[in-house]
C-alpha cells in the first residue's frame, strides 16, 4: 500500500492513531514524509475522499469533546467527564488543520471542495470558541482562514473577517507584534467587505481605532499603510479616525508626530472625490485652524504646528498649492486681524511659513496680486502693536527673503531690510523684537545673494553691541559670527574691535565667550609663528588689559594645550629680556629674536604691561593644568623653564600686581622648583601684621596648601591661638607651644588665616586631608576660647591682657564650624556633634543667665545682654548649618530644640528670635512629609521633634505679640528682622498636610483672629468699622504674618484650608470673630491669590454668619454694623 493510500485510510475515527503518527512524521524534519507532497500527488477523487473522511473524523472528535469544554476545569476536569484524552483531540484538530491548509495550496480550478469547506467551517467554529492565544491549534486555524481569504473561495468573507479580528487582537497582546501587523495589512481588503453600519463589526472598528492610539502600530511601516488605507474605507469613518488621532497628540512624542503627519499626507495624496473633500475639510483644515487658535501654552500646539509644517515643507506640488490656498482663504485673513495677539502671532507664522499662498490655476496677473497682498500684510505686521507679533513677523520676513530673494523685486527686499535694521533693531519697547531681528538676519545671511546689500546695512547696527539687554547682545554677536563664517562682510567693519574688547572686559560669560569666538583668530592666529602670537598678545593687552585676561581665560576652548604652552614659553622669553640672568647665548639670542617689542628695556619700564603678561601666563597655566598632569615630561619641562627665572622675576618685578601673579605661578610649581621663594613663605606669614588685608596673605596660604604644607599653617594658627589664651585657658592644651621666630601671638590674624582656608574648596580639602591629630588639637584650642568670652561677660572692668571680645567670638564660632567639618569627615561616631552639645550646655549654664540678669543692675544688663545674645546667635547659626548639610541626628536636633526653648523662656530671649527661626526651618525641612521608608520608631521620633518645633513656633508668635504690646516700636523692628525666617519656616510647614506641623497654621490663624477681634471690640462708633483692603490696613502682627502668608500661593492655600477647617469644626462662635475672619479674607481677595480656596472659606463663614442674623438685628448698633459689613464683604468675595 502506498503512502497516499495509507494516509487516506488513516483519516478516520478507527485509525486515528495512525493519522496522528503521520502528523508526527510530517513535523519531523528528518523524515521525508510531507503532507503537501502527498496531497499534491493524489488524484482529484482521492483528495475529495480524503477531505470527506477528515471532515467526518473532525466532526466525530468534536462531538466527543466540544471546544467549549476544552478550557473548563483544566485537563483533570475533562478527563472526568469524558474518556477521550484532550491532548489527542487537540492533536486531531491540529492535524486536520494542517492538511486543510496544505490542501488549499494544491487546490485546482474545477475541484469540488464541499467537504473541505465543511471541514473549514468546523475549524472556524473551534477558532471562535477558543480565547485569543498563541497556542498551536488556534494559530494553525488562523493561518487556514487567512489562506482561504487569499484564495478567494466560497465564504471567504466569514473566514477573512475572523482572521482579521484575531490578528488585530493578537497585535495588542504580543510584545513584538510586527508579524501580526504585517498580517493585518495583508488582510486589509477584508475591511472593504465589512458593513460599517453593522453592529456586528463594532469590535473590529474599535480595534482599528485602537491602532491609532498604539505607537507600535504607528511606527510600523505596514501599520502606517493600514492607517492611510483606513482614511479611504468609509467616508463616515474619517471623522472618527481623525478625532482619535487628534486626541492622542498630547501624549505622542515629537518622533511619533513625524509618523502621524506622514500618515495624513499620504492619505491626502491617495484620496479622491468625496474622500478628498472630507480629508481636506475635516482633517487638514482642522489642523490649520488649531494651529491658529491654540495658545502656545497648549500641550498640543507644538504638535499641530509640526503637522502643518510638514504640509508647508512639501509646497511646489500643484494640488497641494491649491489645497492650501483653498483651506487658508476663509480662516487666515480673519485671524491676521483678530483682537487676540496670540491668534495674530500664530496666523503670522503660518502665513510666512506657507508663503506664497496662491492658486496655481489662476492667471499670472492674479497670482502676482495675491502675493503682493501677502507682502503688504507682512509689512503691516511688522508694525503690530504687540511685540510677540512683531517678533514672529520679523522671523517670517527673514525666511521669505532667504527663500525667495531671486523672485522678489529689489525695492521690496530693500524696504524689508531697512525696516528691520533701522526701526525694529532699535525697538525700544521690546528687547524680544530687537533680539529677533539679529537672530533672524542670520537666516537671510544663508542666501549669498543678500551679502552685498547687508554689507551696506549692517554697520548701522554697531551700537547694538551695547544694548541693555544681554540676550540682544548675545544675538547680535551670533549674527557677527555668522557674518564671519559666511564671509558676507568683515565683522570689524560692522563693529569696531575697540567696542568688542570693551564689551569683552565688562560683560557676562555668555557674551564674552562669543566675543572670544569672534576675535580668536585675530589675536591667536594658530597658523602663524609663536612670535606673532606673543606680539598679538602684547597688542591686546595694550588695547584693553581686562579684555586680554578674559580672552585668554577662554582661549583653551579654541586651541590645543600644546599651543597654549608654546605661548606661555614665548611670553617667558619676552619677559627674560627685562632681567639680567645667566642664560646661555643661544637662549638669549632666541629671546632677542622673539622680542616683538624690540627693546627689553622698554618692556621692563612698563611694569603694567609686564604684570599683564604675567597674569596671562597664570591664566594660561591654569587652563592647561589638567593636561600637564597627564603629560609628566611637558610638566617637568615647564617647571624647569619657569623655575630657573622665578627668583629673578621676584627681584626684578616688585610691582604689587607682578608679585601677586608671580606667587600664583609659584603655587603651580613644586616648592623645590622655586626654593628661594618657597623657603620664606611661612616666615612671611608669621611676620604678617595683625589686621592685614586678605590680598596680602591669601595667595601665600594658597601656595602652602598647593605645596602640601597645610600642616605647617595649621601649627602656626594653633600656636598663636594657644599663646594668646590666658594661662588658665591653656590647661587643656596637649603640649607646650613654642614660637621660634616671634614672641608675639596674633590670634586675630590666625582666625583670618583659618577663615580663608575654610572659605575656598581647594584649600579646605588640603587642610582636612592633614589628619585628625593637628585638626583635633586646633578644635580643642578653639573650644578653650569660651573662657575668654565668659571673662568678658562676667567681668565689669577690662583687662588689657585679655584678648578682645571680637576675637573670642570669632574663635568660638570657628570652634563650631570646624567641628562640623570634622564630623563630616569622620568615618564613625558622633564625637564632634557631642562637642556642640557640650557647648549648648555651657550656653545654658553660663550665658543664658545674662539674658535674665537682675533688674537691680540695669546699666550692666544693657552692656552684657547684646554680647550674650550675639554668642547665642552665632552658635545657633552653626547649628542651623549642621542640620542643613544633614549632619545632625535626632539626638542633636532634640538637644538644640531644648536650648531654643530655654532661650525663649529667658526674660529677653525674644532678641534671639531671628536666629531661632532658621534653626526651626532646617529641622522641619530635614524630614520628608510622606517618607514610607520610616519604621514606627522613626516615625514616632519624627512626630516628637516636629511637635517640639510647632510648640516653639507658637511661643515665638506669642513673644512677638507681647513685644508689640509692651514696646510697639521695638516690637515692629523685631518683627521686621524675623520676617525672612518666618517666611522660610512657613514655606516648609505648608508641605505637611497633617500634624504636628499643621499646628503652625492653627497658631497663625488664632493669633491673627485674636488680634483683629481685639481691634474690633475696641470700636464704639459705626464709622470706625471699615473693611481693610491691603495688608497695610491690618494690625501690626497680622500685617507681618499676612505678608508672610501671601508671599506664595501654596502657603495662602494652606492657611485658607486651616480657616475652613476651624469654621467647620465650629470653634469660631461670635459675630466679632467672624467679622475678623472676613477682614482677613478681604485682604487675601485684594491680593488676588487662591480664589477657589478663598471661596471655600467664605462659604464656611457664610454658614456661621447666618446663625447671627436675628441676634445682630436685635442687638446694639455696633453689632448690627458688624453683621451688615460682614454680609457685604462676603457678597463681594463670593461675587454675589
Short mmCIF file of N, CA and C in Angstrom, two decimals, residues 469-550:
data_model
loop_
_atom_site.label_atom_id
_atom_site.label_comp_id
_atom_site.label_asym_id
_atom_site.label_seq_id
_atom_site.Cartn_x
_atom_site.Cartn_y
_atom_site.Cartn_z
N UNK A 469 20.03 94.88 27.05
CA UNK A 469 19.54 93.51 27.24
C UNK A 469 20.63 92.51 26.82
N UNK A 470 20.95 91.60 27.71
CA UNK A 470 22.01 90.63 27.42
C UNK A 470 21.65 89.73 26.25
N UNK A 471 20.38 89.35 26.15
CA UNK A 471 20.01 88.43 25.06
C UNK A 471 20.12 89.12 23.70
N UNK A 472 19.93 90.44 23.67
CA UNK A 472 20.10 91.17 22.41
C UNK A 472 21.58 91.21 22.04
N UNK A 473 22.43 91.49 23.02
CA UNK A 473 23.87 91.50 22.75
C UNK A 473 24.35 90.13 22.26
N UNK A 474 23.83 89.09 22.90
CA UNK A 474 24.19 87.73 22.51
C UNK A 474 23.75 87.44 21.07
N UNK A 475 22.53 87.83 20.73
CA UNK A 475 22.02 87.60 19.38
C UNK A 475 22.83 88.40 18.35
N UNK A 476 23.19 89.62 18.71
CA UNK A 476 23.99 90.46 17.80
C UNK A 476 25.34 89.80 17.52
N UNK A 477 25.98 89.27 18.56
CA UNK A 477 27.27 88.62 18.38
C UNK A 477 27.13 87.33 17.58
N UNK A 478 26.05 86.59 17.80
CA UNK A 478 25.81 85.39 16.99
C UNK A 478 25.69 85.76 15.51
N UNK A 479 25.06 86.92 15.26
CA UNK A 479 24.94 87.36 13.87
C UNK A 479 26.33 87.71 13.30
N UNK A 480 27.18 88.38 14.11
CA UNK A 480 28.53 88.71 13.65
C UNK A 480 29.33 87.44 13.36
N UNK A 481 29.17 86.44 14.22
CA UNK A 481 29.86 85.16 13.98
C UNK A 481 29.39 84.54 12.68
N UNK A 482 28.09 84.67 12.40
CA UNK A 482 27.55 84.17 11.14
C UNK A 482 28.12 84.95 9.94
N UNK A 483 28.22 86.26 10.10
CA UNK A 483 28.79 87.10 9.04
C UNK A 483 30.22 86.66 8.74
N UNK A 484 30.96 86.40 9.82
CA UNK A 484 32.35 85.95 9.65
C UNK A 484 32.40 84.58 8.98
N UNK A 485 31.49 83.69 9.36
CA UNK A 485 31.51 82.32 8.84
C UNK A 485 31.18 82.27 7.36
N UNK A 486 30.18 83.06 6.93
CA UNK A 486 29.76 83.02 5.52
C UNK A 486 30.52 84.04 4.67
N UNK A 487 31.40 84.81 5.34
CA UNK A 487 32.21 85.82 4.67
C UNK A 487 31.36 86.83 3.92
N UNK A 488 30.28 87.25 4.58
CA UNK A 488 29.40 88.24 3.98
C UNK A 488 30.03 89.62 4.04
N UNK A 489 30.81 89.88 5.08
CA UNK A 489 31.47 91.17 5.26
C UNK A 489 32.56 90.99 6.31
N UNK A 490 33.37 92.02 6.51
CA UNK A 490 34.37 91.99 7.58
C UNK A 490 33.69 92.44 8.86
N UNK A 491 33.73 91.56 9.88
CA UNK A 491 32.95 91.87 11.07
C UNK A 491 33.44 93.15 11.76
N UNK A 492 34.75 93.50 11.60
CA UNK A 492 35.24 94.71 12.26
C UNK A 492 34.76 95.97 11.54
N UNK A 493 34.25 95.82 10.29
CA UNK A 493 33.62 96.97 9.63
C UNK A 493 32.22 97.21 10.18
N UNK A 494 31.60 96.15 10.68
CA UNK A 494 30.27 96.29 11.28
C UNK A 494 30.38 96.79 12.70
N UNK A 495 31.35 96.24 13.45
CA UNK A 495 31.51 96.63 14.85
C UNK A 495 33.01 96.73 15.15
N UNK A 496 33.45 97.90 15.56
CA UNK A 496 34.85 98.17 15.80
C UNK A 496 35.43 97.25 16.87
N UNK A 497 36.71 96.85 16.69
CA UNK A 497 37.36 95.95 17.64
C UNK A 497 37.43 96.55 19.04
N UNK A 498 37.63 97.86 19.13
CA UNK A 498 37.68 98.51 20.45
C UNK A 498 36.38 98.32 21.21
N UNK A 499 35.27 98.42 20.49
CA UNK A 499 33.96 98.20 21.12
C UNK A 499 33.83 96.75 21.59
N UNK A 500 34.29 95.83 20.76
CA UNK A 500 34.20 94.42 21.14
C UNK A 500 35.04 94.13 22.38
N UNK A 501 36.23 94.72 22.45
CA UNK A 501 37.08 94.50 23.61
C UNK A 501 36.50 95.15 24.86
N UNK A 502 35.91 96.31 24.71
CA UNK A 502 35.29 96.97 25.86
C UNK A 502 34.15 96.12 26.41
N UNK A 503 33.39 95.54 25.51
CA UNK A 503 32.29 94.68 25.96
C UNK A 503 32.82 93.37 26.54
N UNK A 504 33.88 92.84 25.96
CA UNK A 504 34.51 91.62 26.49
C UNK A 504 34.99 91.84 27.92
N UNK A 505 35.52 93.03 28.18
CA UNK A 505 36.06 93.32 29.51
C UNK A 505 34.98 93.41 30.58
N UNK A 506 33.79 93.80 30.19
CA UNK A 506 32.77 94.11 31.21
C UNK A 506 31.56 93.19 31.21
N UNK A 507 31.41 92.36 30.19
CA UNK A 507 30.14 91.63 30.07
C UNK A 507 30.20 90.24 30.69
N UNK A 508 29.05 89.58 30.66
CA UNK A 508 28.88 88.26 31.27
C UNK A 508 29.59 87.18 30.45
N UNK A 509 29.64 85.98 31.02
CA UNK A 509 30.30 84.87 30.36
C UNK A 509 29.64 84.54 29.03
N UNK A 510 28.32 84.60 28.99
CA UNK A 510 27.59 84.25 27.77
C UNK A 510 28.00 85.15 26.61
N UNK A 511 28.16 86.44 26.88
CA UNK A 511 28.57 87.39 25.83
C UNK A 511 30.06 87.25 25.55
N UNK A 512 30.84 87.12 26.61
CA UNK A 512 32.30 87.09 26.47
C UNK A 512 32.76 85.92 25.60
N UNK A 513 32.18 84.76 25.80
CA UNK A 513 32.65 83.59 25.03
C UNK A 513 32.38 83.77 23.54
N UNK A 514 31.33 84.52 23.20
CA UNK A 514 31.05 84.76 21.78
C UNK A 514 32.05 85.77 21.19
N UNK A 515 32.42 86.76 22.00
CA UNK A 515 33.42 87.73 21.52
C UNK A 515 34.76 87.04 21.32
N UNK A 516 35.11 86.14 22.24
CA UNK A 516 36.35 85.39 22.09
C UNK A 516 36.30 84.55 20.81
N UNK A 517 35.16 83.93 20.57
CA UNK A 517 34.99 83.14 19.34
C UNK A 517 35.21 84.02 18.11
N UNK A 518 34.72 85.24 18.19
CA UNK A 518 34.83 86.18 17.07
C UNK A 518 36.27 86.66 16.87
N UNK A 519 36.98 86.91 17.97
CA UNK A 519 38.30 87.52 17.90
C UNK A 519 39.45 86.52 17.96
N UNK A 520 39.15 85.25 18.14
CA UNK A 520 40.22 84.28 18.41
C UNK A 520 41.29 84.29 17.33
N UNK A 521 40.90 84.18 16.09
CA UNK A 521 41.89 84.11 15.01
C UNK A 521 42.66 85.41 14.84
N UNK A 522 42.05 86.51 15.29
CA UNK A 522 42.73 87.80 15.18
C UNK A 522 43.87 87.92 16.19
N UNK A 523 43.67 87.41 17.40
CA UNK A 523 44.67 87.58 18.45
C UNK A 523 45.40 86.28 18.81
N UNK A 524 44.99 85.17 18.19
CA UNK A 524 45.73 83.92 18.40
C UNK A 524 45.72 83.16 17.07
N UNK A 525 46.45 83.70 16.10
CA UNK A 525 46.46 83.06 14.76
C UNK A 525 47.31 81.79 14.80
N UNK A 526 46.68 80.65 14.97
CA UNK A 526 47.41 79.40 15.20
C UNK A 526 48.30 79.01 14.02
N UNK A 527 48.03 79.54 12.85
CA UNK A 527 48.86 79.20 11.68
C UNK A 527 50.09 80.10 11.57
N UNK A 528 50.19 81.10 12.43
CA UNK A 528 51.35 82.00 12.42
C UNK A 528 52.40 81.48 13.41
N UNK A 529 53.52 82.18 13.49
CA UNK A 529 54.61 81.80 14.39
C UNK A 529 54.30 82.18 15.82
N UNK A 530 55.06 81.59 16.76
CA UNK A 530 54.87 81.92 18.18
C UNK A 530 55.21 83.37 18.45
N UNK A 531 56.15 83.91 17.68
CA UNK A 531 56.50 85.32 17.84
C UNK A 531 55.28 86.20 17.55
N UNK A 532 54.54 85.81 16.50
CA UNK A 532 53.35 86.58 16.15
C UNK A 532 52.28 86.45 17.24
N UNK A 533 52.15 85.25 17.82
CA UNK A 533 51.18 85.07 18.91
C UNK A 533 51.50 86.03 20.05
N UNK A 534 52.78 86.09 20.40
CA UNK A 534 53.19 86.92 21.52
C UNK A 534 52.97 88.40 21.20
N UNK A 535 53.28 88.77 19.95
CA UNK A 535 53.05 90.16 19.55
C UNK A 535 51.59 90.53 19.62
N UNK A 536 50.71 89.63 19.17
CA UNK A 536 49.26 89.90 19.25
C UNK A 536 48.82 89.99 20.70
N UNK A 537 49.44 89.15 21.55
CA UNK A 537 49.10 89.19 22.98
C UNK A 537 49.43 90.55 23.58
N UNK A 538 50.62 91.07 23.26
CA UNK A 538 51.02 92.38 23.78
C UNK A 538 50.11 93.46 23.24
N UNK A 539 49.77 93.36 21.96
CA UNK A 539 48.85 94.34 21.36
C UNK A 539 47.50 94.33 22.07
N UNK A 540 46.98 93.13 22.32
CA UNK A 540 45.69 93.00 23.01
C UNK A 540 45.75 93.60 24.41
N UNK A 541 46.85 93.35 25.12
CA UNK A 541 46.99 93.91 26.47
C UNK A 541 47.03 95.42 26.41
N UNK A 542 47.75 95.96 25.44
CA UNK A 542 47.84 97.41 25.32
C UNK A 542 46.49 98.03 24.96
N UNK A 543 45.68 97.30 24.19
CA UNK A 543 44.37 97.82 23.82
C UNK A 543 43.40 97.78 25.00
N UNK A 544 43.39 96.66 25.73
CA UNK A 544 42.46 96.52 26.87
C UNK A 544 42.93 95.38 27.75
N UNK A 545 43.63 95.67 28.85
CA UNK A 545 44.18 94.60 29.70
C UNK A 545 43.11 93.67 30.28
N UNK A 546 41.99 94.23 30.70
CA UNK A 546 40.93 93.40 31.27
C UNK A 546 40.37 92.45 30.23
N UNK A 547 40.15 92.98 29.03
CA UNK A 547 39.66 92.12 27.94
C UNK A 547 40.67 91.04 27.61
N UNK A 548 41.96 91.37 27.70
CA UNK A 548 43.00 90.38 27.42
C UNK A 548 42.91 89.21 28.39
N UNK A 549 42.71 89.52 29.66
CA UNK A 549 42.61 88.44 30.66
C UNK A 549 41.42 87.54 30.37
N UNK A 550 40.29 88.14 30.03
CA UNK A 550 39.10 87.33 29.74
C UNK A 550 39.28 86.54 28.44
#
